[in-house]
Short mmCIF file of C-alpha atoms in Angstrom, two decimals:
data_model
loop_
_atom_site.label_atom_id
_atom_site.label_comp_id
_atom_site.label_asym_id
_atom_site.label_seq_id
_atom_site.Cartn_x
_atom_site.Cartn_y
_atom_site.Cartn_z
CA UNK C 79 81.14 96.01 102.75
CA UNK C 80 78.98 93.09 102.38
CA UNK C 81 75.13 94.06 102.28
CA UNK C 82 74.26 91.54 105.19
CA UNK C 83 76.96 93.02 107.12
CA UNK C 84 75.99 96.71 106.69
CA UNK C 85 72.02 95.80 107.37
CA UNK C 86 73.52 94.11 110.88
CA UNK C 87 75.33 97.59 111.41
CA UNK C 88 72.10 99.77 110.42
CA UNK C 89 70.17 97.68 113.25
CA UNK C 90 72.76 98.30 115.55
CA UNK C 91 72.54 102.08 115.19
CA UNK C 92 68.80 101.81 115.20
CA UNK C 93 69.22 99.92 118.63
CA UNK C 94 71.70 102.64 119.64
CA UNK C 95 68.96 105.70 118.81
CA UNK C 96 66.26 103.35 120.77
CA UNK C 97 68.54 103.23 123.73
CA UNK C 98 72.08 104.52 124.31
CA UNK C 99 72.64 102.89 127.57
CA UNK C 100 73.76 99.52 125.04
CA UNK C 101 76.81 101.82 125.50
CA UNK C 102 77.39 101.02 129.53
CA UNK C 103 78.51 97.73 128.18
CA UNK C 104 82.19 97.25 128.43
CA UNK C 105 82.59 95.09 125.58
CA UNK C 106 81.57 98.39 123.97
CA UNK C 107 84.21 100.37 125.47
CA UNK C 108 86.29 101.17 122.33
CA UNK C 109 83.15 101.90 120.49
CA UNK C 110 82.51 104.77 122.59
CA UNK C 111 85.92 106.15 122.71
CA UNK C 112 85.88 106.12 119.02
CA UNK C 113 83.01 108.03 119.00
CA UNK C 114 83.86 110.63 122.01
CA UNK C 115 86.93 111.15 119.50
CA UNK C 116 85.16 112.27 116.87
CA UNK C 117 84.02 114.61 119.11
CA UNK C 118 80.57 113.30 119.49
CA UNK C 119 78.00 114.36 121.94
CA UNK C 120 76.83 110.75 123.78
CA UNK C 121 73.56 111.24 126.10
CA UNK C 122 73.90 110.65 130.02
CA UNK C 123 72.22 107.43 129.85
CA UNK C 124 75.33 105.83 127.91
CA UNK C 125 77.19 106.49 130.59
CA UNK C 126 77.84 104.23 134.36
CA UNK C 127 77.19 105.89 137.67
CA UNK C 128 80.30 107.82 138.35
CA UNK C 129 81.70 107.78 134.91
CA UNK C 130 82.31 111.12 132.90
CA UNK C 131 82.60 111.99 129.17
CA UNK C 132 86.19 111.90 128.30
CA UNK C 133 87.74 115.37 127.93
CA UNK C 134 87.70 116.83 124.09
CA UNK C 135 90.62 117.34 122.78
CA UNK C 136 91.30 121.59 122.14
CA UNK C 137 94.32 121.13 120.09
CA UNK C 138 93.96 121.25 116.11
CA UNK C 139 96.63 119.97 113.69
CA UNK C 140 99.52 122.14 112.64
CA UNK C 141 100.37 122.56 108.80
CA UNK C 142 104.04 123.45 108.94
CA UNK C 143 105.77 124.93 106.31
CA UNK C 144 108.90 124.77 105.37
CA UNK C 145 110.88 127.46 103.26
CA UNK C 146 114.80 127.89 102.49
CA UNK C 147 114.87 130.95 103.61
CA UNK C 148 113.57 132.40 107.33
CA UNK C 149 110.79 135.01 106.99
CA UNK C 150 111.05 138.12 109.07
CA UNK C 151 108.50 138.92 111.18
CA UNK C 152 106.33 141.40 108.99
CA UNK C 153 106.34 138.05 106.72
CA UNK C 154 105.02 135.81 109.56
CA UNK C 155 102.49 138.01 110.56
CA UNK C 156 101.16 138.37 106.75
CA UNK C 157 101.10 134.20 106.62
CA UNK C 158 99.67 134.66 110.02
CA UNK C 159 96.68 137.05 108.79
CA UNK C 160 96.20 135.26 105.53
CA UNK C 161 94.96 131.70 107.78
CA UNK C 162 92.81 133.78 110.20
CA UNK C 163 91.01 135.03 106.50
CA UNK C 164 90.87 131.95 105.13
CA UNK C 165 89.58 130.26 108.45
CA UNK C 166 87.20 132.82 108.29
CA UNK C 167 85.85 132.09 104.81
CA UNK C 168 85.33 128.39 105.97
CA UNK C 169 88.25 126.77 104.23
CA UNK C 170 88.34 122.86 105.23
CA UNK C 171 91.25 120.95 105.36
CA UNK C 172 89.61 117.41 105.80
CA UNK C 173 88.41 115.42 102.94
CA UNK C 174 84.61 114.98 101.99
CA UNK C 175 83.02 112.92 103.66
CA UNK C 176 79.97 111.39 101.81
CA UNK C 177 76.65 110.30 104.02
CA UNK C 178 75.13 107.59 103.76
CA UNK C 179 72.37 106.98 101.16
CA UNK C 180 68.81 105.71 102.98
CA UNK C 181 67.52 102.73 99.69
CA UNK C 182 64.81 100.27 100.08
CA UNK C 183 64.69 96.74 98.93
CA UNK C 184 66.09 93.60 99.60
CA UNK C 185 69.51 92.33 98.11
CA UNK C 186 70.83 88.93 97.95
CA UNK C 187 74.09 87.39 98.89
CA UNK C 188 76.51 87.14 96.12
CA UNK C 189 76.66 83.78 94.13
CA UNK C 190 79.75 82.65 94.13
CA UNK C 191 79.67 78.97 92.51
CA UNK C 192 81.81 78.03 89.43
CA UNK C 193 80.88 79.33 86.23
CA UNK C 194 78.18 77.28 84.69
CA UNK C 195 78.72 75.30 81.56
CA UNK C 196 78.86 77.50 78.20
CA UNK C 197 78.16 76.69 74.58
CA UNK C 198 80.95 76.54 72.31
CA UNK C 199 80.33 78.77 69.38
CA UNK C 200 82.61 76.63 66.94
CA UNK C 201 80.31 73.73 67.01
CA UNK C 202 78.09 73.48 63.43
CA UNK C 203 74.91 73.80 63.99
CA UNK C 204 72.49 71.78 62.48
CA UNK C 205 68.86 71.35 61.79
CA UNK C 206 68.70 68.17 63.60
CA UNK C 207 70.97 69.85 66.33
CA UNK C 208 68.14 72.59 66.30
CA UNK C 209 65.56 69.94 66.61
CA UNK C 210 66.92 68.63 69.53
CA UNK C 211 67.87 71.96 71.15
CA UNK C 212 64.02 73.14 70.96
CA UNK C 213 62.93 69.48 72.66
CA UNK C 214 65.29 69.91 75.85
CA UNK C 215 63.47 73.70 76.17
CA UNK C 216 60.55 71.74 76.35
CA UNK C 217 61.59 69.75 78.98
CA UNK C 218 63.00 72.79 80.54
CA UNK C 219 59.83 74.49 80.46
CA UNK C 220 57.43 71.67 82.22
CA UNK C 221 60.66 71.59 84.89
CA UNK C 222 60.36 74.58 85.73
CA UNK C 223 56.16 75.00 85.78
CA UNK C 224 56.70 72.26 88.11
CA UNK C 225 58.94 74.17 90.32
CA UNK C 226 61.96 71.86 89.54
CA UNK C 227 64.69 74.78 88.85
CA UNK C 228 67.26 72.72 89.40
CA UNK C 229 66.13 69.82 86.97
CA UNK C 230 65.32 73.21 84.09
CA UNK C 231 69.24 74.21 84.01
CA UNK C 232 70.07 70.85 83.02
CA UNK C 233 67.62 70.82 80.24
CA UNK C 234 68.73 74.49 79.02
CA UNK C 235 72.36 73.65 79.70
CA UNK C 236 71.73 70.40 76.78
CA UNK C 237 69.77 73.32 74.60
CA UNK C 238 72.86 74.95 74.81
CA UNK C 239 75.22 72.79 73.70
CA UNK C 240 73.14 71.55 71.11
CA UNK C 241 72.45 75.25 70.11
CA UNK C 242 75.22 77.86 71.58
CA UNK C 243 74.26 80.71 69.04
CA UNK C 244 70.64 80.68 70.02
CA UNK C 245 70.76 84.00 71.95
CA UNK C 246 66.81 82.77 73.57
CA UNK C 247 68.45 79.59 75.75
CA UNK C 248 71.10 81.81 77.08
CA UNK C 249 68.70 84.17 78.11
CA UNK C 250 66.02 81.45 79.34
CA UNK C 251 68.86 80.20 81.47
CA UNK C 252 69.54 83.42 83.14
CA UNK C 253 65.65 84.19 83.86
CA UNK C 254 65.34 80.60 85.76
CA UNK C 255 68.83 81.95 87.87
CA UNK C 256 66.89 84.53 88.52
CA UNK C 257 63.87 82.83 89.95
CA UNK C 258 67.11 81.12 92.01
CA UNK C 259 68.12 84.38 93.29
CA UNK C 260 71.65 83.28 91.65
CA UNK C 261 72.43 86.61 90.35
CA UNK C 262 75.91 86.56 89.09
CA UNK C 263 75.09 83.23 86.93
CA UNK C 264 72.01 84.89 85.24
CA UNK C 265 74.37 88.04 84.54
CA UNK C 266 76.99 85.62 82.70
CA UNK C 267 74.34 83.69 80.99
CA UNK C 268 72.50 87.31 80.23
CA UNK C 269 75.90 88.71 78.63
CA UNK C 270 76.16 85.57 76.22
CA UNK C 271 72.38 86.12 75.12
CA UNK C 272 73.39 89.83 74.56
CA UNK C 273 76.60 89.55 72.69
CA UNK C 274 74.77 87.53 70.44
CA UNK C 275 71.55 89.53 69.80
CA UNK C 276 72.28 93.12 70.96
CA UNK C 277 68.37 93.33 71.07
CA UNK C 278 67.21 90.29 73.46
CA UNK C 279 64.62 91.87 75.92
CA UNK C 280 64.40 88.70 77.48
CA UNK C 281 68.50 89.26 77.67
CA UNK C 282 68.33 92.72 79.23
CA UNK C 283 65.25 91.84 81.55
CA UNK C 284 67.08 89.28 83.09
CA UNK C 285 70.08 91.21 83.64
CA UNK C 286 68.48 94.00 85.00
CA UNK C 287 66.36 91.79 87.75
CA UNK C 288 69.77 90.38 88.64
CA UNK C 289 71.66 93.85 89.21
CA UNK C 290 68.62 94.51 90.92
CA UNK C 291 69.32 91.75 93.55
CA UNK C 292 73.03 92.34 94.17
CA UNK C 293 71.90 96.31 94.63
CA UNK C 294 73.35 97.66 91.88
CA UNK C 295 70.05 99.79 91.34
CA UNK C 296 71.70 102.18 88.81
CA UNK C 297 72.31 99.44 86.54
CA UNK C 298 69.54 97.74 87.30
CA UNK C 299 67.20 100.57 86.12
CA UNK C 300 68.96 101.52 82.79
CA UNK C 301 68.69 97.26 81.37
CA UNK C 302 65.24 97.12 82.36
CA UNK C 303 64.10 100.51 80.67
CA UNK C 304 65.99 98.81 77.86
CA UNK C 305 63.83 95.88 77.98
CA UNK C 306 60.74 98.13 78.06
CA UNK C 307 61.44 99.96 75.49
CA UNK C 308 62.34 96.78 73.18
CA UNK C 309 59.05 94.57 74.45
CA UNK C 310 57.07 96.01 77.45
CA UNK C 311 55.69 93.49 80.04
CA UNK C 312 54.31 94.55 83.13
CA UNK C 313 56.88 92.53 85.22
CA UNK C 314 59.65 94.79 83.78
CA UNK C 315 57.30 98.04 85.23
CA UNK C 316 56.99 96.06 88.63
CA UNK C 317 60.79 95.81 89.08
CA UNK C 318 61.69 99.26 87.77
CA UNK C 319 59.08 101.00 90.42
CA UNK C 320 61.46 99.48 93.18
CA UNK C 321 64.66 100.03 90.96
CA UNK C 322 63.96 103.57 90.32
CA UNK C 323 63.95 105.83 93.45
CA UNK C 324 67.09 104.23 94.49
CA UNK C 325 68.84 104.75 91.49
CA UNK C 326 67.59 108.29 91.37
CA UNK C 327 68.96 108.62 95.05
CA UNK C 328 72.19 107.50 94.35
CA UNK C 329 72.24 109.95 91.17
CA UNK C 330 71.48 112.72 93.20
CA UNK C 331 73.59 112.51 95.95
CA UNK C 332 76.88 111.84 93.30
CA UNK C 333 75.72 115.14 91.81
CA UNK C 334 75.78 116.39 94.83
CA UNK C 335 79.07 115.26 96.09
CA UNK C 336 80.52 115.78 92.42
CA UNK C 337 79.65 119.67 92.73
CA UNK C 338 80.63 119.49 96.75
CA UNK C 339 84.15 118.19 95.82
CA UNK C 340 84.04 120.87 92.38
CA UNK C 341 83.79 123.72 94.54
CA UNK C 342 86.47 122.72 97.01
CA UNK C 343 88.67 122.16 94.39
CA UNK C 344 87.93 125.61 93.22
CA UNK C 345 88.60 127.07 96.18
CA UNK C 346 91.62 125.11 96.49
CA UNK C 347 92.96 127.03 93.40
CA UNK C 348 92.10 130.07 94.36
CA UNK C 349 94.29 129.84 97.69
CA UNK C 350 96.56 128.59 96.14
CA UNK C 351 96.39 131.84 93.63
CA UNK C 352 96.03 134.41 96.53
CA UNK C 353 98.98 132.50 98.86
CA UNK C 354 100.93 133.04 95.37
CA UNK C 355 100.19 136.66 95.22
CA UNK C 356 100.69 137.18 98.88
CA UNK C 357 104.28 135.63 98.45
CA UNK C 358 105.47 137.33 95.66
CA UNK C 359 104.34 140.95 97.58
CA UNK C 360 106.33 139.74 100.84
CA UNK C 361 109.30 139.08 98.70
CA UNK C 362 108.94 142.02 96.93
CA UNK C 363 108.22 144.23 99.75
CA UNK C 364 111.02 142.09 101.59
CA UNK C 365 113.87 143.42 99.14
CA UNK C 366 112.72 147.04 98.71
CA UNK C 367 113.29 147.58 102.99
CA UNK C 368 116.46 145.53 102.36
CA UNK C 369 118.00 147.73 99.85
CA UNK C 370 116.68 150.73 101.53
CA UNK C 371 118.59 149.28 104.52
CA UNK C 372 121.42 149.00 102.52
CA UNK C 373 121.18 152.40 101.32
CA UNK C 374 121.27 154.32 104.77
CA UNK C 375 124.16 152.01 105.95
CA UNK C 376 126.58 153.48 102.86
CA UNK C 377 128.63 156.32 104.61
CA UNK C 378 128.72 159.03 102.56
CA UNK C 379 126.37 157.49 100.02
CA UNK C 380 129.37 155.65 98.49
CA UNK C 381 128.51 153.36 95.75
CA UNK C 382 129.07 149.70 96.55
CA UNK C 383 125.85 148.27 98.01
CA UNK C 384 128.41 146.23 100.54
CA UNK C 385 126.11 145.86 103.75
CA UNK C 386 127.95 145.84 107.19
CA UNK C 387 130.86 147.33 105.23
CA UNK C 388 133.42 146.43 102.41
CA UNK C 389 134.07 143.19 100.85
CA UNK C 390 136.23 140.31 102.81
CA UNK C 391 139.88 141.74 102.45
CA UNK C 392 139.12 145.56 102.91
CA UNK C 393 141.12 146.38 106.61
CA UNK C 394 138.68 149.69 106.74
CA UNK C 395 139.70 150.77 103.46
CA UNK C 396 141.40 149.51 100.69
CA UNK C 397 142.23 145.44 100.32
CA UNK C 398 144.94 143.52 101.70
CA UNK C 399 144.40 145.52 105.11
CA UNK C 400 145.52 148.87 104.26
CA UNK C 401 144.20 150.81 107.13
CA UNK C 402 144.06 154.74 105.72
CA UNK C 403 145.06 154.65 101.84
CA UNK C 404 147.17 153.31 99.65
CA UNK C 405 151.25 153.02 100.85
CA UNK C 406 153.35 154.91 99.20
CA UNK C 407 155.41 154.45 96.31
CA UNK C 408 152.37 152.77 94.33
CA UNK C 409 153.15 153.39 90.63
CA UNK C 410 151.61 156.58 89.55
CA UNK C 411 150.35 157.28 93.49
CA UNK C 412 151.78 160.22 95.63
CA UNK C 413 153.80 159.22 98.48
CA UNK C 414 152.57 158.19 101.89
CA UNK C 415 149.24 157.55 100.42
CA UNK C 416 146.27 158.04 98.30
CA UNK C 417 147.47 160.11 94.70
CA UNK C 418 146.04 163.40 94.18
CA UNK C 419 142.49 163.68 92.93
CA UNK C 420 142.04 160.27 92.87
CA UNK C 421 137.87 159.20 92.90
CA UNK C 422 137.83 156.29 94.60
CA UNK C 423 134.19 155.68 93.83
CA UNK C 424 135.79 154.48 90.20
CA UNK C 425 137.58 151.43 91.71
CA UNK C 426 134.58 150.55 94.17
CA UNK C 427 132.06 151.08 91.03
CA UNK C 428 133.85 148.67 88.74
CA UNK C 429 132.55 145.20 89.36
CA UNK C 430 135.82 143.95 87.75
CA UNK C 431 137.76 145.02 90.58
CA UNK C 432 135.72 144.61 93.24
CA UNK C 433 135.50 140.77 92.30
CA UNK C 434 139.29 140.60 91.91
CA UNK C 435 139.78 141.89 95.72
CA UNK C 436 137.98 138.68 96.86
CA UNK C 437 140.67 136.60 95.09
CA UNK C 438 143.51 135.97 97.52
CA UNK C 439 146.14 135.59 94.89
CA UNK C 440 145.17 138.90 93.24
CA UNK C 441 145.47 140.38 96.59
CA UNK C 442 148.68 138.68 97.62
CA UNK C 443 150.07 140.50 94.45
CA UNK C 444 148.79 143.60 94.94
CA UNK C 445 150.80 143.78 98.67
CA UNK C 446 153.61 142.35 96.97
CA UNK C 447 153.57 145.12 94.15
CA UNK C 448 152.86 147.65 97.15
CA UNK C 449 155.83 146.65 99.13
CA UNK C 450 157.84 147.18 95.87
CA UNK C 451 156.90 148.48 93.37
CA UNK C 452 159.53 147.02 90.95
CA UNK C 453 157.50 143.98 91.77
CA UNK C 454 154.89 144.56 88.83
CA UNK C 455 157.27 143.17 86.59
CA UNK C 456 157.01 139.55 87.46
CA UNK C 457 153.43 139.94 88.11
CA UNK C 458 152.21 141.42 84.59
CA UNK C 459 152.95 137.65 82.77
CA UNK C 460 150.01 136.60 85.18
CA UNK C 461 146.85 136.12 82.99
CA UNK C 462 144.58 136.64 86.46
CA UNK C 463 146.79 138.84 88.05
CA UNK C 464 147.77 140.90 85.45
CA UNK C 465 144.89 143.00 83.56
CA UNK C 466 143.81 143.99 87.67
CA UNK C 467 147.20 145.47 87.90
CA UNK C 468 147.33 147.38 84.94
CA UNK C 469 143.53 148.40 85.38
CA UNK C 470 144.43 150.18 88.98
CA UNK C 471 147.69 151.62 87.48
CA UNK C 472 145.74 152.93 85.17
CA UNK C 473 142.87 154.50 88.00
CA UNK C 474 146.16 155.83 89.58
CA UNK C 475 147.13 157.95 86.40
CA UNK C 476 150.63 155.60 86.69
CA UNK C 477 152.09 152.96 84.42
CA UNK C 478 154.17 149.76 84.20
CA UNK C 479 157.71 149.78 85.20
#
């Protein structure tokens, strides 16, 4: 924000402080709602006969989460628990937000003319070029004694020309946009003086006035200690006691901010570590009552681990919907059901099997070699179907025929 525009604002908070009933105004209106949002306390006197502070708001923002899978409700009360603690412990959820930084000293409105008029480097310099470069200085000088700044640029500006590697008109230049409060002109002019000689005081002196107009007191301070330190003058010192405690101010509060917005971050991580944790104990904890659930539901304690029952296909016992055993006549089986001495915990334990019930044409031949058993024939030459029926043949004890 433009500086003139944020010293019109400070006044207007100053005039608020001095007397809130500015706020009665209606034109004002939205001002105060804004600030009623934010949840700010306004003083009776802002307010018209009759009128009343607009209700706060008690709701907060939901975070909502979203998972694939539904937690149960020991889960929800652990995510539950773990926001009360961390609500507890002060975690914020909003951004930063930086105050404002109380500096003294005037600034200046940005310059924004064209560039001015710079040397070009290329051109040979010669003595007589020299000669004539040092006379329009001269001129330039008595200009500007006389207070003609104006009438001194166009003097420097021929020096210049005449001279564009002479780092001293460059920075003579920018001092007299100085005394024009045209900041951003002695900055360029400042630059050229200081890309030329790395060590022009008069370079870094003028630069540093200029940052110190446009605000930039951080800046400001570090060219002009420069310039000190290269060739003391007690202008510099008078500058730099202005420059200073704002530049210190603003270094302070971005340490401040720096470590404010460090140990947030830190924190972040370490909910972020704990909400980790937390999650991988609910899911473990999650499985170990789900298999223990599992367990108790097994009748008999019959191997399996099929919860609710057995796998798709299984009519209350064995696939295909054969309610009480196996039928009959199955090769190597004793008739009217299961063979003797069969374990049946051998078929349900063999993962090979189990999978192959779920396959509807493994199970479509299995009834068809049921039905009949000289069925297996034509089924054997089946690469899918084949190896299951010789495997349960060979549970039954029976073999191909």
């Amino acid at each position: 924000m433009e500086a003139a525009k944020l010293n019109q604002l400070k006044l207007f908070v100053d005039q608020l402080k001095s007397n809130p009933s500015i706020l009665r105004d209606p034109s004002l209106a939205f001002f105060k709602e804004y600030l009623e949002s934010l949840g700010a306390t306004l003083p009776s006197s802002s307010y018209k006969s009759g009128e009343s502070p607009r209700p706060r708001s008690t709701r907060s923002p939901v975070v909502e989460d979203s998972d694939e899978d539904v937690m149960d409700a020991d889960d929800d009360h652990e995510k539950e628990a773990g926001g009360a603690a961390a609500q507890e412990q002060g975690y914020e959820s909003d951004e930063i937000l930086e105050s404002d930084i109380e500096v003294e000293g005037d600034v200046v409105e940005p310059d924004n003319d064209p560039p001015q008029a710079m040397g070009d480097p290329s051109v040979e310099v010669t003595e007589e070029s020299q000669d004539a470069s040092q006379a329009a200085k001269g001129q330039a000088m008595e200009a500007l004694s006389e207070g003609n700044f104006e009438e001194a640029i166009e003097h420097l500006s021929k020096a210049i020309s005449l001279n564009p590697v002479s780092a001293i008109m460059y920075a003579t230049r920018a001092s007299v946009y100085v005394k024009m409060k045209k900041p951003n002109a002695a900055i360029r002019d400042a630059n050229a003086a200081l890309e030329i000689n790395p060590d022009s005081a008069k370079g870094y002196k003028s630069r540093g006035m200029a940052r110190a107009m446009l605000g930039q007191w951080e800046e400001a301070a570090k060219d002009l200690h420069v310039a000190s330190n290269i060739d003391f003058d007690e202008e510099i010192m008078a500058v730099l006691k202005k420059v200073e405690p704002n530049a210190h101010k603003i270094e302070e509060h971005r340490r401040k901010y720096d470590r404010l917005r460090k140990e947030k971050e830190d924190r972040r991580t370490e909910r972020e570590r704990q909400h980790r944790r937390a999650e991988a104990q609910a899911a473990y904890e999650k499985a170990k009552r789900e298999e223990q659930s599992s367990s108790s539901k097994r009748p008999g304690g019959m191997p399996g681990g099929f919860p609710g029952g057995m796998p798709a296909g299984f009519g209350g016992g064995m696939p295909g919907g054969f309610g009480g055993g196996m039928p009959g006549g199955f090769p190597g089986s004793n008739p009217g059901g299961m063979p003797g001495g069969v374990d049946m915990s051998k078929i349900l334990n063999d993962p090979e099997l189990m999978a192959a019930f779920q396959d509807p044409e493994v199970m479509a031949a299995l009834q068809d070699v049921m039905k009949n058993p000289a069925n297996v024939a034509k089924h054997q030459a089946n690469p899918k179907v084949g190896p299951i029926l010789m495997k349960m043949m060979s549970k039954f004890g029976g073999g191909a025929t």
